[in-house]
Amino acid sequence: MKFVIDNKIPYLRETIAAMGVEAIYIDGSSITTADVKDADALVVRTRTVCNEALLKDSKVKLIVTATIGYDHLDTEYLNCADIAWYNCPGCNAGSVAQYVRNCLLLMEQDLQLDLHNTTLGIVGCGHVGSKVLYEARQLGMNVIVSDPPLGGLYKRSLEELAEEADIITFHVPLTEDGDYPTLHLADESFFNSLTRCPIIINTSRGAVVNNIALLDALTTGKIRQAVIDTWENEPRILQPLLQQVYIGTPHIAGYSAEGKTNASNMVVDALCSYFNLPHPKPIEPPSLPADFKYTGNPLELYNPKTDSDLLKKNPELFEYFRGHYPLRREHI
């Protein structure tokens, strides 16, 4: 049995080896038809587009993506080709919530926001959005939510959030059709409709926010500032936008050790379940250095400005920063 695995997925090698299968580790953006032709399973991240062009005439039976989102999987083709697929819903929700919370703390510190008198609008209240909701309430913020598919208290429109929220944060999948498409959910017309000059946060998928329209909104003062972790056309991002945003990071909001460990364990679960393999011992996140001192300030555990400063100085290293991300823990 042979698995082809994205070599940037952490903490997997020892565990996969214990499963007694052959594993080939390849850069996710470089996986080819030749690589997967005789593979039984493919383990990927967002950088590998899994479609007919990659998989036709292969023997792949299973694809597992170590991510919440799966818009890089052509699920219609996979279903027709009888190729099973799994994603990892909720794996890094805590990590993204930590990122958003700490960005809010930085805004309080740097932008003179009084969080107790600030309204946060959350677009999408699934695995991630619900954790962001909890963290914002812990900070004493007023929170309103728009997630029409959920209904009830969350059946607020984006237009309502635009009228009431001081900060709007997006936590939706990227979809192009259906009743609630999210492609360019925040577009030129959205930014032109704003009257409150809010701060925009996007940690969902890059194309949920039209980056050119966002740059114009920043330049013309339609929004106060922006925090962007996910970008259109990654890794070839819009560099003038990067230089203008308050915080701009290389799609690493979900990259805590806990988030990565959760994803890797879910990958192993899927592989073992599908192929009826013996289940190894669960993967545990690595410990922080013994000399690390924590006084209780969440920014000591993780400060998003560190990642932002690195990317703004070296935007050409977008993929390098993702592939060589340092140890980050959500808690002690």
mmCIF file of N, CA, C and O in Angstrom, residues 150-217:
data_model
loop_
_atom_site.group_PDB
_atom_site.id
_atom_site.type_symbol
_atom_site.label_atom_id
_atom_site.label_comp_id
_atom_site.label_asym_id
_atom_site.label_seq_id
_atom_site.Cartn_x
_atom_site.Cartn_y
_atom_site.Cartn_z
ATOM 1 N N LEU A 150 -27.992 28.990 9.284
ATOM 2 C CA LEU A 150 -28.255 28.515 10.646
ATOM 3 C C LEU A 150 -29.597 29.009 11.166
ATOM 4 O O LEU A 150 -30.212 28.382 12.036
ATOM 5 N N GLY A 151 -30.046 30.158 10.663
ATOM 6 C CA GLY A 151 -31.332 30.711 11.073
ATOM 7 C C GLY A 151 -31.307 31.209 12.506
ATOM 8 O O GLY A 151 -30.251 31.456 13.100
ATOM 9 N N GLY A 152 -32.482 31.344 13.107
ATOM 10 C CA GLY A 152 -32.602 31.780 14.495
ATOM 11 C C GLY A 152 -31.946 33.112 14.742
ATOM 12 O O GLY A 152 -32.098 34.067 13.969
ATOM 13 N N LEU A 153 -31.184 33.183 15.842
ATOM 14 C CA LEU A 153 -30.516 34.425 16.226
ATOM 15 C C LEU A 153 -29.480 34.869 15.200
ATOM 16 O O LEU A 153 -29.079 36.034 15.189
ATOM 17 N N TYR A 154 -29.030 33.947 14.355
ATOM 18 C CA TYR A 154 -27.943 34.251 13.433
ATOM 19 C C TYR A 154 -28.445 34.637 12.041
ATOM 20 O O TYR A 154 -27.651 34.804 11.122
ATOM 21 N N LYS A 155 -29.740 34.778 11.886
ATOM 22 C CA LYS A 155 -30.289 35.091 10.570
ATOM 23 C C LYS A 155 -30.261 36.597 10.311
ATOM 24 O O LYS A 155 -31.248 37.220 9.916
ATOM 25 N N ARG A 156 -29.107 37.196 10.565
ATOM 26 C CA ARG A 156 -28.902 38.601 10.256
ATOM 27 C C ARG A 156 -28.269 38.691 8.870
ATOM 28 O O ARG A 156 -27.525 37.814 8.447
ATOM 29 N N SER A 157 -28.536 39.760 8.174
ATOM 30 C CA SER A 157 -27.957 39.931 6.838
ATOM 31 C C SER A 157 -26.590 40.609 6.947
ATOM 32 O O SER A 157 -26.271 41.264 7.948
ATOM 33 N N LEU A 158 -25.802 40.460 5.893
ATOM 34 C CA LEU A 158 -24.519 41.144 5.838
ATOM 35 C C LEU A 158 -24.729 42.653 5.867
ATOM 36 O O LEU A 158 -23.925 43.391 6.449
ATOM 37 N N GLU A 159 -25.825 43.106 5.275
ATOM 38 C CA GLU A 159 -26.138 44.538 5.268
ATOM 39 C C GLU A 159 -26.379 45.049 6.686
ATOM 40 O O GLU A 159 -25.967 46.169 7.039
ATOM 41 N N GLU A 160 -27.011 44.231 7.522
ATOM 42 C CA GLU A 160 -27.232 44.626 8.917
ATOM 43 C C GLU A 160 -25.923 44.737 9.669
ATOM 44 O O GLU A 160 -25.721 45.666 10.459
ATOM 45 N N LEU A 161 -25.022 43.778 9.425
ATOM 46 C CA LEU A 161 -23.716 43.850 10.077
ATOM 47 C C LEU A 161 -22.978 45.102 9.628
ATOM 48 O O LEU A 161 -22.314 45.775 10.443
ATOM 49 N N ALA A 162 -23.085 45.424 8.344
ATOM 50 C CA ALA A 162 -22.408 46.607 7.815
ATOM 51 C C ALA A 162 -22.913 47.881 8.476
ATOM 52 O O ALA A 162 -22.167 48.848 8.640
ATOM 53 N N GLU A 163 -24.176 47.889 8.888
ATOM 54 C CA GLU A 163 -24.755 49.071 9.521
ATOM 55 C C GLU A 163 -24.385 49.176 10.996
ATOM 56 O O GLU A 163 -24.323 50.277 11.542
ATOM 57 N N GLU A 164 -24.128 48.041 11.659
ATOM 58 C CA GLU A 164 -23.990 48.041 13.112
ATOM 59 C C GLU A 164 -22.587 47.739 13.636
ATOM 60 O O GLU A 164 -22.248 48.123 14.760
ATOM 61 N N ALA A 165 -21.760 47.027 12.849
ATOM 62 C CA ALA A 165 -20.502 46.503 13.384
ATOM 63 C C ALA A 165 -19.339 47.464 13.175
ATOM 64 O O ALA A 165 -19.203 48.096 12.131
ATOM 65 N N ASP A 166 -18.483 47.535 14.197
ATOM 66 C CA ASP A 166 -17.237 48.298 14.105
ATOM 67 C C ASP A 166 -16.120 47.461 13.495
ATOM 68 O O ASP A 166 -15.160 47.987 12.933
ATOM 69 N N ILE A 167 -16.226 46.148 13.652
ATOM 70 C CA ILE A 167 -15.281 45.194 13.070
ATOM 71 C C ILE A 167 -16.109 44.074 12.453
ATOM 72 O O ILE A 167 -17.058 43.587 13.068
ATOM 73 N N ILE A 168 -15.760 43.650 11.245
ATOM 74 C CA ILE A 168 -16.453 42.551 10.581
ATOM 75 C C ILE A 168 -15.431 41.468 10.249
ATOM 76 O O ILE A 168 -14.415 41.742 9.587
ATOM 77 N N THR A 169 -15.666 40.247 10.733
ATOM 78 C CA THR A 169 -14.732 39.149 10.527
ATOM 79 C C THR A 169 -15.426 38.002 9.797
ATOM 80 O O THR A 169 -16.551 37.625 10.129
ATOM 81 N N PHE A 170 -14.747 37.456 8.785
ATOM 82 C CA PHE A 170 -15.339 36.445 7.902
ATOM 83 C C PHE A 170 -14.844 35.044 8.257
ATOM 84 O O PHE A 170 -13.635 34.808 8.357
ATOM 85 N N HIS A 171 -15.805 34.116 8.407
ATOM 86 C CA HIS A 171 -15.485 32.726 8.746
ATOM 87 C C HIS A 171 -16.419 31.784 7.988
ATOM 88 O O HIS A 171 -17.184 31.018 8.585
ATOM 89 N N VAL A 172 -16.344 31.861 6.668
ATOM 90 C CA VAL A 172 -17.225 31.072 5.816
ATOM 91 C C VAL A 172 -16.389 30.251 4.841
ATOM 92 O O VAL A 172 -15.245 30.606 4.526
ATOM 93 N N PRO A 173 -16.940 29.138 4.327
ATOM 94 C CA PRO A 173 -16.259 28.416 3.247
ATOM 95 C C PRO A 173 -16.373 29.203 1.956
ATOM 96 O O PRO A 173 -17.194 30.116 1.844
ATOM 97 N N LEU A 174 -15.562 28.853 0.979
ATOM 98 C CA LEU A 174 -15.632 29.495 -0.329
ATOM 99 C C LEU A 174 -16.565 28.687 -1.223
ATOM 100 O O LEU A 174 -16.292 27.526 -1.541
ATOM 101 N N THR A 175 -17.680 29.290 -1.613
ATOM 102 C CA THR A 175 -18.644 28.629 -2.492
ATOM 103 C C THR A 175 -19.048 29.595 -3.600
ATOM 104 O O THR A 175 -19.128 30.806 -3.393
ATOM 105 N N GLU A 176 -19.314 29.052 -4.774
ATOM 106 C CA GLU A 176 -19.655 29.884 -5.930
ATOM 107 C C GLU A 176 -21.125 29.787 -6.310
ATOM 108 O O GLU A 176 -21.601 30.565 -7.137
ATOM 109 N N ASP A 177 -21.842 28.825 -5.747
ATOM 110 C CA ASP A 177 -23.248 28.665 -6.121
ATOM 111 C C ASP A 177 -24.055 28.295 -4.882
ATOM 112 O O ASP A 177 -23.586 28.451 -3.764
ATOM 113 N N GLY A 178 -25.261 27.821 -5.088
ATOM 114 C CA GLY A 178 -26.141 27.517 -3.973
ATOM 115 C C GLY A 178 -26.900 28.756 -3.517
ATOM 116 O O GLY A 178 -26.819 29.829 -4.123
ATOM 117 N N ASP A 179 -27.622 28.596 -2.410
ATOM 118 C CA ASP A 179 -28.436 29.707 -1.904
ATOM 119 C C ASP A 179 -27.605 30.821 -1.294
ATOM 120 O O ASP A 179 -28.039 31.976 -1.245
ATOM 121 N N TYR A 180 -26.412 30.483 -0.815
ATOM 122 C CA TYR A 180 -25.590 31.480 -0.117
ATOM 123 C C TYR A 180 -24.146 31.442 -0.630
ATOM 124 O O TYR A 180 -23.230 31.061 0.098
ATOM 125 N N PRO A 181 -23.901 31.838 -1.874
ATOM 126 C CA PRO A 181 -22.529 31.851 -2.394
ATOM 127 C C PRO A 181 -21.670 32.867 -1.642
ATOM 128 O O PRO A 181 -22.155 33.924 -1.236
ATOM 129 N N THR A 182 -20.403 32.535 -1.453
ATOM 130 C CA THR A 182 -19.514 33.417 -0.684
ATOM 131 C C THR A 182 -18.377 33.994 -1.516
ATOM 132 O O THR A 182 -17.593 34.796 -0.995
ATOM 133 N N LEU A 183 -18.245 33.598 -2.772
ATOM 134 C CA LEU A 183 -17.216 34.187 -3.624
ATOM 135 C C LEU A 183 -17.432 35.692 -3.717
ATOM 136 O O LEU A 183 -18.506 36.155 -4.092
ATOM 137 N N HIS A 184 -16.402 36.461 -3.336
ATOM 138 C CA HIS A 184 -16.472 37.928 -3.329
ATOM 139 C C HIS A 184 -17.703 38.421 -2.565
ATOM 140 O O HIS A 184 -18.388 39.359 -2.981
ATOM 141 N N LEU A 185 -17.936 37.782 -1.415
ATOM 142 C CA LEU A 185 -19.018 38.225 -0.547
ATOM 143 C C LEU A 185 -18.817 39.690 -0.158
ATOM 144 O O LEU A 185 -19.766 40.480 -0.099
ATOM 145 N N ALA A 186 -17.574 40.036 0.110
ATOM 146 C CA ALA A 186 -17.221 41.444 0.327
ATOM 147 C C ALA A 186 -16.614 41.968 -0.969
ATOM 148 O O ALA A 186 -15.446 41.710 -1.267
ATOM 149 N N ASP A 187 -17.429 42.656 -1.757
ATOM 150 C CA ASP A 187 -16.991 43.149 -3.055
ATOM 151 C C ASP A 187 -17.107 44.667 -3.114
ATOM 152 O O ASP A 187 -17.326 45.332 -2.078
ATOM 153 N N GLU A 188 -16.963 45.223 -4.279
ATOM 154 C CA GLU A 188 -17.002 46.680 -4.423
ATOM 155 C C GLU A 188 -18.312 47.267 -3.925
ATOM 156 O O GLU A 188 -18.320 48.292 -3.224
ATOM 157 N N SER A 189 -19.429 46.613 -4.247
ATOM 158 C CA SER A 189 -20.726 47.136 -3.803
ATOM 159 C C SER A 189 -20.861 47.074 -2.291
ATOM 160 O O SER A 189 -21.435 47.979 -1.671
ATOM 161 N N PHE A 190 -20.307 46.015 -1.683
ATOM 162 C CA PHE A 190 -20.327 45.920 -0.216
ATOM 163 C C PHE A 190 -19.553 47.083 0.395
ATOM 164 O O PHE A 190 -20.048 47.765 1.302
ATOM 165 N N PHE A 191 -18.342 47.319 -0.072
ATOM 166 C CA PHE A 191 -17.532 48.394 0.503
ATOM 167 C C PHE A 191 -18.149 49.767 0.244
ATOM 168 O O PHE A 191 -18.087 50.655 1.101
ATOM 169 N N ASN A 192 -18.774 49.937 -0.908
ATOM 170 C CA ASN A 192 -19.425 51.218 -1.212
ATOM 171 C C ASN A 192 -20.637 51.468 -0.332
ATOM 172 O O ASN A 192 -21.047 52.624 -0.147
ATOM 173 N N SER A 193 -21.220 50.400 0.212
ATOM 174 C CA SER A 193 -22.416 50.544 1.041
ATOM 175 C C SER A 193 -22.098 50.895 2.492
ATOM 176 O O SER A 193 -22.998 51.248 3.256
ATOM 177 N N LEU A 194 -20.823 50.798 2.867
ATOM 178 C CA LEU A 194 -20.461 50.990 4.267
ATOM 179 C C LEU A 194 -20.617 52.445 4.692
ATOM 180 O O LEU A 194 -20.262 53.361 3.956
ATOM 181 N N THR A 195 -21.121 52.610 5.909
ATOM 182 C CA THR A 195 -21.243 53.959 6.475
ATOM 183 C C THR A 195 -20.483 54.101 7.785
ATOM 184 O O THR A 195 -20.225 55.216 8.231
ATOM 185 N N ARG A 196 -20.092 52.978 8.412
ATOM 186 C CA ARG A 196 -19.460 53.031 9.730
ATOM 187 C C ARG A 196 -17.933 52.979 9.686
ATOM 188 O O ARG A 196 -17.283 53.061 10.717
ATOM 189 N N CYS A 197 -17.351 52.769 8.499
ATOM 190 C CA CYS A 197 -15.893 52.693 8.368
ATOM 191 C C CYS A 197 -15.319 51.622 9.303
ATOM 192 O O CYS A 197 -14.493 51.903 10.169
ATOM 193 N N PRO A 198 -15.725 50.359 9.111
ATOM 194 C CA PRO A 198 -15.299 49.299 10.025
ATOM 195 C C PRO A 198 -13.894 48.798 9.714
ATOM 196 O O PRO A 198 -13.269 49.180 8.716
ATOM 197 N N ILE A 199 -13.416 47.921 10.571
ATOM 198 C CA ILE A 199 -12.197 47.145 10.336
ATOM 199 C C ILE A 199 -12.630 45.796 9.780
ATOM 200 O O ILE A 199 -13.583 45.194 10.277
ATOM 201 N N ILE A 200 -11.929 45.306 8.754
ATOM 202 C CA ILE A 200 -12.257 44.038 8.112
ATOM 203 C C ILE A 200 -11.210 42.996 8.487
ATOM 204 O O ILE A 200 -10.002 43.262 8.436
ATOM 205 N N ILE A 201 -11.673 41.797 8.856
ATOM 206 C CA ILE A 201 -10.785 40.662 9.132
ATOM 207 C C ILE A 201 -11.194 39.514 8.217
ATOM 208 O O ILE A 201 -12.373 39.162 8.142
ATOM 209 N N ASN A 202 -10.219 38.915 7.529
ATOM 210 C CA ASN A 202 -10.510 37.713 6.747
ATOM 211 C C ASN A 202 -9.501 36.623 7.044
ATOM 212 O O ASN A 202 -8.311 36.741 6.729
ATOM 213 N N THR A 203 -9.992 35.546 7.657
ATOM 214 C CA THR A 203 -9.170 34.356 7.901
ATOM 215 C C THR A 203 -9.838 33.122 7.300
ATOM 216 O O THR A 203 -9.493 31.999 7.671
ATOM 217 N N SER A 204 -10.786 33.323 6.383
ATOM 218 C CA SER A 204 -11.531 32.185 5.838
ATOM 219 C C SER A 204 -10.873 31.682 4.560
ATOM 220 O O SER A 204 -9.991 30.831 4.597
ATOM 221 N N ARG A 205 -11.285 32.220 3.424
ATOM 222 C CA ARG A 205 -10.657 31.952 2.138
ATOM 223 C C ARG A 205 -10.447 33.285 1.441
ATOM 224 O O ARG A 205 -11.259 34.197 1.552
ATOM 225 N N GLY A 206 -9.330 33.389 0.705
ATOM 226 C CA GLY A 206 -8.948 34.671 0.143
ATOM 227 C C GLY A 206 -10.016 35.302 -0.723
ATOM 228 O O GLY A 206 -10.275 36.504 -0.638
ATOM 229 N N ALA A 207 -10.674 34.483 -1.553
ATOM 230 C CA ALA A 207 -11.624 35.027 -2.517
ATOM 231 C C ALA A 207 -12.976 35.361 -1.909
ATOM 232 O O ALA A 207 -13.864 35.844 -2.614
ATOM 233 N N VAL A 208 -13.153 35.158 -0.610
ATOM 234 C CA VAL A 208 -14.369 35.637 0.054
ATOM 235 C C VAL A 208 -14.388 37.164 0.040
ATOM 236 O O VAL A 208 -15.451 37.789 -0.039
ATOM 237 N N VAL A 209 -13.211 37.769 0.100
ATOM 238 C CA VAL A 209 -13.067 39.226 0.038
ATOM 239 C C VAL A 209 -12.340 39.591 -1.253
ATOM 240 O O VAL A 209 -11.217 39.123 -1.487
ATOM 241 N N ASN A 210 -12.959 40.385 -2.090
ATOM 242 C CA ASN A 210 -12.325 40.853 -3.312
ATOM 243 C C ASN A 210 -11.149 41.750 -2.930
ATOM 244 O O ASN A 210 -11.324 42.840 -2.380
ATOM 245 N N ASN A 211 -9.932 41.270 -3.195
ATOM 246 C CA ASN A 211 -8.747 41.978 -2.709
ATOM 247 C C ASN A 211 -8.538 43.326 -3.376
ATOM 248 O O ASN A 211 -8.047 44.270 -2.744
ATOM 249 N N ILE A 212 -8.876 43.446 -4.650
ATOM 250 C CA ILE A 212 -8.738 44.738 -5.331
ATOM 251 C C ILE A 212 -9.727 45.742 -4.747
ATOM 252 O O ILE A 212 -9.392 46.911 -4.491
ATOM 253 N N ALA A 213 -10.960 45.293 -4.501
ATOM 254 C CA ALA A 213 -11.962 46.174 -3.892
ATOM 255 C C ALA A 213 -11.558 46.543 -2.465
ATOM 256 O O ALA A 213 -11.789 47.675 -2.015
ATOM 257 N N LEU A 214 -10.942 45.600 -1.757
ATOM 258 C CA LEU A 214 -10.481 45.876 -0.397
ATOM 259 C C LEU A 214 -9.385 46.934 -0.397
ATOM 260 O O LEU A 214 -9.396 47.859 0.435
ATOM 261 N N LEU A 215 -8.451 46.832 -1.333
ATOM 262 C CA LEU A 215 -7.386 47.832 -1.428
ATOM 263 C C LEU A 215 -7.968 49.215 -1.708
ATOM 264 O O LEU A 215 -7.562 50.209 -1.097
ATOM 265 N N ASP A 216 -8.943 49.282 -2.595
ATOM 266 C CA ASP A 216 -9.586 50.557 -2.885
ATOM 267 C C ASP A 216 -10.302 51.104 -1.658
ATOM 268 O O ASP A 216 -10.246 52.310 -1.380
ATOM 269 N N ALA A 217 -10.961 50.214 -0.905
ATOM 270 C CA ALA A 217 -11.673 50.649 0.306
ATOM 271 C C ALA A 217 -10.715 51.191 1.347
ATOM 272 O O ALA A 217 -11.022 52.167 2.055
#
